[in-house]
């Protein structure tokens, strides 16, 4: 966050000098962080371009230069998220990845204020997202069935609605990219799929606090359990905000529950869908699927080790080995951010492998239901 804030300030306070994004010392990167940096760049430059209209003699749009990392894996992710990469000019590349970039979905931007059916692009983008996911899946011998496409459409639609609700202007951003091992053996080859959704606005916790009067019974019920957990575990490195955020991931917990009792299931369905689809793991190669959530001062990580579980017909997330909401989560999976993320960033990283999918789905008709 510190780097992104510094970069944003450099654009906002542009003084006419070239701004350099220097990745030469970067040995490890994440698709979600690179995505967030790209969105900040695109949005600020777009804003400056609008301000410049009518001021033809003044150039306030900055020139941005990108220097390459020496890490092959960082270069892969940079290329996958739209950064200009020239491999010919890179010296001493570190061979630290077997994956090569295949393509990216592009950057989509939607806004909740687009009420008219011809303006609201949420359903259009949901269809494009599903089409892209299906294209990636087909490279490993499978395709979504029509039933599964319909389910995904509803799930992605609710997640985008959540992004609108938590945004100051109802605006959300989404992108995806796909990388794959360079192998001719379809059964063994592994593909990495990244999907990231972001909005700028209030955090999960802030939104829940703002509606506590309208949502009093629901809010007090959650707060009572959160306080009990904190009292019984005084040495936790996390606080009320992180516990609230964790609990809000479970089915039926929503700041808008007073408005619509059916709200509060989209995020968990989203997690379950992708955890089920892409849970292939190869720790030696660094192929570890996970969902990462950054919101306010909270970072939450869900993976194969700590994933959703079903309790009394609803899905919950505890982030502990006991699958018990009355026990504290592992601090490796629920953390306090040093700087506030101004909104919410939800990132999914999954791995696809035909042999693994055959074991899970039978491999008879090559169609995932």
Coordinates of C-alpha atoms in Angstrom, one line a residue:
X1 CA 0.0 0.0 0.0
X2 CA 2.9 2.4 0.8
X3 CA 4.3 2.0 -2.8
X4 CA 0.9 2.4 -4.4
X5 CA 0.2 5.6 -2.3
X6 CA 3.6 7.0 -3.3
X7 CA 2.9 6.3 -7.0
X8 CA -0.5 7.9 -6.8
X9 CA 0.9 11.0 -5.2
X10 CA 3.6 11.2 -7.9
X11 CA 0.9 11.3 -10.6
X12 CA -1.4 13.7 -8.7
X13 CA 1.5 16.1 -7.9
X14 CA 3.1 15.6 -11.4
X15 CA 5.9 18.2 -11.9
X16 CA 6.9 17.3 -15.5
X17 CA 9.5 14.7 -14.9
X18 CA 9.3 11.1 -16.1
X19 CA 7.8 8.8 -13.4
X20 CA 9.6 5.4 -13.2
X21 CA 8.1 2.2 -11.9
X22 CA 11.3 0.4 -11.0
X23 CA 10.9 -3.4 -10.8
X24 CA 14.6 -4.2 -11.1
X25 CA 14.9 -5.3 -7.4
X26 CA 11.4 -6.9 -7.3
X27 CA 11.8 -10.7 -6.8
X28 CA 8.2 -11.5 -5.9
X29 CA 4.9 -10.0 -7.0
X30 CA 1.2 -10.7 -6.8
X31 CA -1.3 -10.4 -9.6
X32 CA -3.7 -8.5 -7.3
X33 CA -1.2 -5.9 -6.3
X34 CA -0.1 -5.3 -9.9
X35 CA -3.8 -5.0 -10.9
X36 CA -4.4 -2.4 -8.2
X37 CA -1.4 -0.4 -9.3
X38 CA -2.7 -0.5 -12.9
X39 CA -6.2 0.7 -11.9
X40 CA -4.7 3.6 -9.9
X41 CA -2.6 4.6 -12.9
X42 CA -5.5 4.3 -15.4
X43 CA -8.0 6.2 -13.2
X44 CA -5.6 9.1 -12.2
X45 CA -4.4 9.6 -15.8
X46 CA -8.0 9.5 -17.0
X47 CA -8.9 12.2 -14.4
X48 CA -5.9 14.3 -15.4
X49 CA -6.8 14.0 -19.1
X50 CA -10.3 15.3 -18.4
X51 CA -8.8 18.3 -16.5
X52 CA -6.5 19.0 -19.4
X53 CA -9.3 19.5 -21.9
X54 CA -9.4 23.1 -22.9
X55 CA -5.8 23.7 -21.7
X56 CA -4.0 22.8 -24.9
X57 CA -0.8 24.7 -23.9
X58 CA -0.4 22.7 -20.7
X59 CA 0.6 19.1 -20.5
X60 CA -0.3 17.6 -17.2
X61 CA -0.5 14.0 -18.2
X62 CA 2.7 12.3 -16.9
X63 CA 5.0 10.0 -18.9
X64 CA 5.5 6.7 -17.0
X65 CA 8.4 4.4 -17.6
X66 CA 8.5 0.8 -16.5
X67 CA 11.8 -1.0 -15.8
X68 CA 11.8 -4.8 -15.8
X69 CA 12.4 -7.2 -13.0
X70 CA 15.1 -9.9 -13.2
X71 CA 12.6 -12.5 -11.9
X72 CA 10.9 -14.5 -14.7
X73 CA 7.8 -15.0 -12.5
X74 CA 7.5 -11.3 -11.8
X75 CA 7.8 -10.6 -15.5
X76 CA 5.1 -13.2 -16.2
X77 CA 2.7 -11.4 -13.9
X78 CA 3.6 -8.0 -15.2
X79 CA 2.9 -9.1 -18.7
X80 CA -0.3 -10.8 -17.6
X81 CA -1.6 -7.6 -16.0
X82 CA -0.7 -5.3 -19.0
X83 CA 2.7 -3.9 -18.2
X84 CA 5.0 -3.2 -21.2
X85 CA 7.7 -6.0 -21.1
X86 CA 10.6 -6.4 -23.5
X87 CA 12.3 -9.7 -22.8
X88 CA 15.1 -8.9 -25.2
X89 CA 16.3 -6.1 -23.0
X90 CA 16.3 -8.1 -19.8
X91 CA 19.7 -9.4 -18.6
X92 CA 20.4 -12.1 -16.0
X93 CA 16.8 -13.4 -15.8
X94 CA 16.2 -15.7 -12.8
X95 CA 14.5 -18.9 -13.9
X96 CA 12.0 -19.1 -11.0
X97 CA 8.8 -20.2 -12.7
X98 CA 7.6 -22.9 -15.1
X99 CA 4.6 -20.8 -16.1
X100 CA 4.4 -18.7 -19.2
X101 CA 1.7 -16.0 -19.7
X102 CA -1.1 -17.0 -22.1
X103 CA -3.5 -14.1 -22.1
X104 CA -5.5 -11.6 -20.0
X105 CA -9.2 -10.9 -19.8
X106 CA -8.8 -7.1 -20.0
X107 CA -9.9 -4.4 -17.6
X108 CA -13.6 -4.0 -17.0
X109 CA -15.2 -1.1 -15.1
X110 CA -18.8 -0.9 -14.0
X111 CA -21.0 1.5 -12.1
X112 CA -24.1 0.9 -10.0
X113 CA -25.6 4.3 -11.1
X114 CA -26.1 2.8 -14.6
X115 CA -29.7 1.9 -13.9
X116 CA -31.1 1.5 -17.4
X117 CA -30.7 -2.0 -18.8
X118 CA -28.7 -0.6 -21.8
X119 CA -26.3 1.2 -19.4
X120 CA -25.9 -1.3 -16.6
X121 CA -23.1 -3.5 -17.8
X122 CA -23.0 -5.9 -14.8
X123 CA -24.8 -8.8 -16.6
X124 CA -22.7 -8.2 -19.8
X125 CA -19.5 -8.3 -17.8
X126 CA -20.6 -11.4 -15.8
X127 CA -21.1 -13.2 -19.1
X128 CA -17.7 -12.1 -20.4
X129 CA -16.1 -13.3 -17.1
X130 CA -17.7 -16.7 -17.4
X131 CA -16.7 -17.0 -21.0
X132 CA -13.1 -16.2 -20.1
X133 CA -13.1 -18.7 -17.2
X134 CA -14.6 -21.4 -19.5
X135 CA -11.9 -20.7 -22.1
X136 CA -9.2 -21.2 -19.5
X137 CA -10.9 -24.4 -18.3
X138 CA -11.2 -25.8 -21.8
X139 CA -7.4 -25.7 -22.2
X140 CA -7.4 -28.5 -19.6
X141 CA -10.1 -30.6 -21.3
X142 CA -13.2 -29.3 -19.5
X143 CA -16.1 -26.9 -20.0
X144 CA -18.8 -25.5 -17.8
X145 CA -22.2 -27.0 -18.2
X146 CA -25.2 -24.6 -18.8
X147 CA -26.3 -25.2 -15.3
X148 CA -23.0 -24.2 -13.8
X149 CA -22.8 -21.1 -16.1
X150 CA -26.2 -20.0 -14.7
X151 CA -25.0 -20.5 -11.1
X152 CA -21.8 -18.6 -11.8
X153 CA -23.8 -15.8 -13.4
X154 CA -25.8 -15.3 -10.2
X155 CA -22.8 -15.6 -7.9
X156 CA -20.6 -13.1 -9.9
X157 CA -23.6 -10.7 -10.2
X158 CA -24.0 -10.6 -6.4
X159 CA -20.3 -10.2 -5.8
X160 CA -20.4 -7.2 -8.2
X161 CA -23.4 -5.9 -6.4
X162 CA -21.5 -6.1 -3.1
X163 CA -18.6 -4.2 -4.8
X164 CA -21.1 -1.5 -5.8
X165 CA -22.6 -1.3 -2.3
X166 CA -19.3 -0.7 -0.6
X167 CA -18.0 1.9 -3.2
X168 CA -18.4 5.6 -2.8
X169 CA -19.6 6.0 -6.4
X170 CA -20.9 2.4 -7.0
X171 CA -17.8 1.7 -9.2
X172 CA -16.0 -1.6 -9.4
X173 CA -13.1 -2.9 -11.5
X174 CA -12.4 -6.5 -12.5
X175 CA -9.7 -8.3 -14.5
X176 CA -8.3 -11.8 -14.9
X177 CA -5.3 -13.4 -16.4
X178 CA -4.1 -16.9 -17.3
X179 CA -0.6 -18.6 -17.3
X180 CA 0.3 -22.2 -18.2
X181 CA 3.2 -24.6 -18.1
X182 CA 4.8 -25.1 -21.4
X183 CA 4.2 -28.8 -21.8
X184 CA 2.6 -31.0 -24.5
X185 CA 1.2 -33.5 -21.9
X186 CA -2.3 -32.3 -21.4
X187 CA -2.9 -34.6 -18.4
X188 CA 0.0 -33.1 -16.4
X189 CA 0.2 -29.5 -17.4
X190 CA -0.8 -26.9 -14.8
X191 CA -2.5 -23.6 -15.5
X192 CA -2.8 -20.6 -13.1
X193 CA -5.9 -18.4 -13.2
X194 CA -6.0 -15.1 -11.4
X195 CA -9.3 -13.1 -11.0
X196 CA -9.4 -9.8 -9.1
X197 CA -12.3 -7.5 -8.2
X198 CA -11.7 -4.1 -6.6
X199 CA -13.7 -1.1 -5.5
X200 CA -12.6 2.2 -3.8
X201 CA -14.8 3.1 -0.8
X202 CA -15.7 1.8 2.6
X203 CA -14.4 -1.5 4.0
X204 CA -16.6 -4.5 5.0
X205 CA -16.3 -3.4 8.7
X206 CA -17.0 0.3 8.0
X207 CA -20.1 -0.6 6.1
X208 CA -21.4 -2.8 8.9
X209 CA -20.8 -0.1 11.5
X210 CA -22.6 2.5 9.4
X211 CA -25.8 0.4 9.2
X212 CA -25.8 -0.9 12.8
X213 CA -28.9 1.1 13.8
X214 CA -31.0 -0.2 11.0
X215 CA -29.5 -3.6 11.4
X216 CA -29.5 -3.5 15.2
X217 CA -30.5 -7.1 16.1
X218 CA -28.2 -8.6 13.5
X219 CA -25.3 -6.3 14.4
X220 CA -25.6 -6.9 18.1
X221 CA -25.7 -10.6 17.7
X222 CA -22.4 -10.6 15.7
X223 CA -20.8 -8.0 18.0
X224 CA -21.5 -10.1 21.1
X225 CA -19.7 -13.1 19.7
X226 CA -16.8 -11.0 18.5
X227 CA -16.4 -9.4 21.9
X228 CA -16.5 -12.9 23.6
X229 CA -13.8 -14.1 21.3
X230 CA -11.6 -11.1 22.0
X231 CA -12.1 -11.3 25.8
X232 CA -11.3 -15.0 25.9
X233 CA -8.1 -14.5 23.8
X234 CA -6.5 -11.2 25.1
X235 CA -3.2 -11.8 23.4
X236 CA -4.5 -11.8 19.8
X237 CA -2.6 -9.6 17.4
X238 CA -5.9 -8.8 15.6
X239 CA -8.8 -6.6 16.8
X240 CA -12.5 -6.1 16.4
X241 CA -12.3 -5.1 12.7
X242 CA -10.5 -8.2 11.6
X243 CA -12.9 -10.5 13.5
X244 CA -16.0 -8.7 12.2
X245 CA -14.6 -9.0 8.6
X246 CA -14.0 -12.8 9.1
X247 CA -17.5 -13.3 10.5
X248 CA -19.0 -11.3 7.6
X249 CA -17.7 -13.9 5.2
X250 CA -20.1 -16.5 6.6
X251 CA -23.5 -17.1 5.0
X252 CA -26.2 -14.8 6.1
X253 CA -24.0 -12.1 7.6
X254 CA -24.6 -8.8 5.7
X255 CA -24.8 -5.1 6.6
X256 CA -27.9 -5.0 4.3
X257 CA -29.7 -7.9 6.0
X258 CA -32.3 -5.5 7.3
X259 CA -33.1 -4.4 3.7
X260 CA -32.9 -7.8 2.1
X261 CA -32.7 -11.0 4.2
X262 CA -31.4 -13.0 1.3
X263 CA -28.2 -10.9 1.2
X264 CA -25.0 -12.2 2.6
X265 CA -24.5 -15.4 0.6
X266 CA -22.7 -14.2 -2.5
X267 CA -19.2 -14.0 -1.2
X268 CA -19.3 -17.4 0.3
X269 CA -20.7 -19.0 -2.8
X270 CA -18.0 -17.2 -4.8
X271 CA -15.3 -18.7 -2.5
X272 CA -16.8 -22.2 -2.6
X273 CA -17.1 -22.2 -6.4
X274 CA -13.5 -21.3 -7.0
X275 CA -12.1 -23.4 -4.1
X276 CA -13.9 -26.4 -5.6
X277 CA -12.8 -25.8 -9.1
X278 CA -9.1 -24.9 -8.6
X279 CA -7.9 -26.6 -5.5
X280 CA -5.0 -28.4 -7.3
X281 CA -1.8 -27.8 -5.3
X282 CA 1.9 -28.4 -5.8
X283 CA 3.8 -26.9 -3.0
X284 CA 7.2 -27.7 -4.4
X285 CA 6.5 -25.7 -7.5
X286 CA 4.8 -22.9 -5.5
X287 CA 1.3 -23.7 -6.9
X288 CA -0.8 -22.9 -3.8
X289 CA -4.4 -21.7 -4.6
X290 CA -5.8 -19.0 -2.4
X291 CA -8.4 -16.3 -2.0
X292 CA -7.0 -13.0 -0.6
X293 CA -9.2 -10.2 0.7
X294 CA -7.9 -6.7 1.5
X295 CA -10.4 -4.4 3.1
X296 CA -9.8 -1.5 5.4
X297 CA -7.1 -2.6 7.9
X298 CA -7.8 -6.3 7.3
X299 CA -6.1 -9.0 5.2
X300 CA -7.8 -12.3 5.0
X301 CA -6.4 -15.4 3.3
X302 CA -8.4 -18.6 2.5
X303 CA -6.7 -21.6 1.1
X304 CA -6.7 -25.4 1.0
X305 CA -5.5 -25.5 4.6
X306 CA -8.3 -23.3 5.9
X307 CA -11.4 -23.2 3.7
X308 CA -15.2 -22.8 4.2
X309 CA -17.0 -25.6 6.1
X310 CA -20.7 -26.4 6.5
X311 CA -22.4 -26.0 9.9
X312 CA -26.1 -26.5 10.4
X313 CA -26.8 -26.1 6.6
X314 CA -24.8 -22.9 6.2
X315 CA -21.2 -22.3 5.2
X316 CA -18.9 -20.6 7.6
X317 CA -15.2 -19.6 7.7
X318 CA -13.2 -19.8 10.9
X319 CA -9.6 -19.9 9.6
X320 CA -8.6 -22.4 12.2
X321 CA -7.9 -26.2 12.1
X322 CA -10.8 -26.9 14.4
X323 CA -13.4 -25.3 12.1
X324 CA -14.8 -23.6 15.2
X325 CA -16.0 -19.9 15.1
X326 CA -15.6 -19.7 18.9
X327 CA -11.8 -20.3 18.6
X328 CA -9.4 -17.6 17.3
X329 CA -8.3 -17.7 13.6
X330 CA -4.7 -18.4 12.7
X331 CA -2.7 -15.2 12.6
X332 CA -1.1 -16.4 9.3
X333 CA -4.5 -16.1 7.6
X334 CA -6.1 -13.1 9.3
X335 CA -3.8 -10.0 9.6
X336 CA -3.8 -6.3 10.5
X337 CA -2.7 -4.2 7.6
X338 CA -0.2 -1.4 8.5
X339 CA -2.0 1.0 6.2
X340 CA -5.7 1.1 5.3
X341 CA -6.8 -0.2 2.0
X342 CA -9.4 2.4 0.8
X343 CA -12.1 -0.1 -0.2
X344 CA -12.0 -3.8 -1.0
X345 CA -9.8 -6.0 -3.2
X346 CA -10.9 -9.6 -3.6
X347 CA -8.3 -11.8 -5.4
X348 CA -8.7 -15.5 -6.4
X349 CA -5.7 -17.6 -7.5
X350 CA -6.5 -21.1 -8.6
X351 CA -4.7 -23.9 -10.5
X352 CA -6.1 -26.2 -13.1
X353 CA -4.8 -29.7 -13.9
X354 CA -6.7 -32.2 -16.1
X355 CA -5.5 -35.3 -14.1
X356 CA -6.7 -33.7 -10.9
X357 CA -10.1 -32.6 -12.5
X358 CA -10.6 -36.2 -13.8
X359 CA -10.3 -37.6 -10.3
X360 CA -12.8 -35.0 -9.0
X361 CA -15.4 -35.1 -11.9
X362 CA -14.9 -38.5 -13.5
X363 CA -13.5 -37.3 -16.8
X364 CA -16.3 -39.1 -18.6
X365 CA -17.9 -36.3 -20.5
X366 CA -15.4 -33.5 -19.9
X367 CA -18.1 -31.2 -18.6
X368 CA -18.1 -29.7 -15.1
X369 CA -21.5 -29.5 -13.5

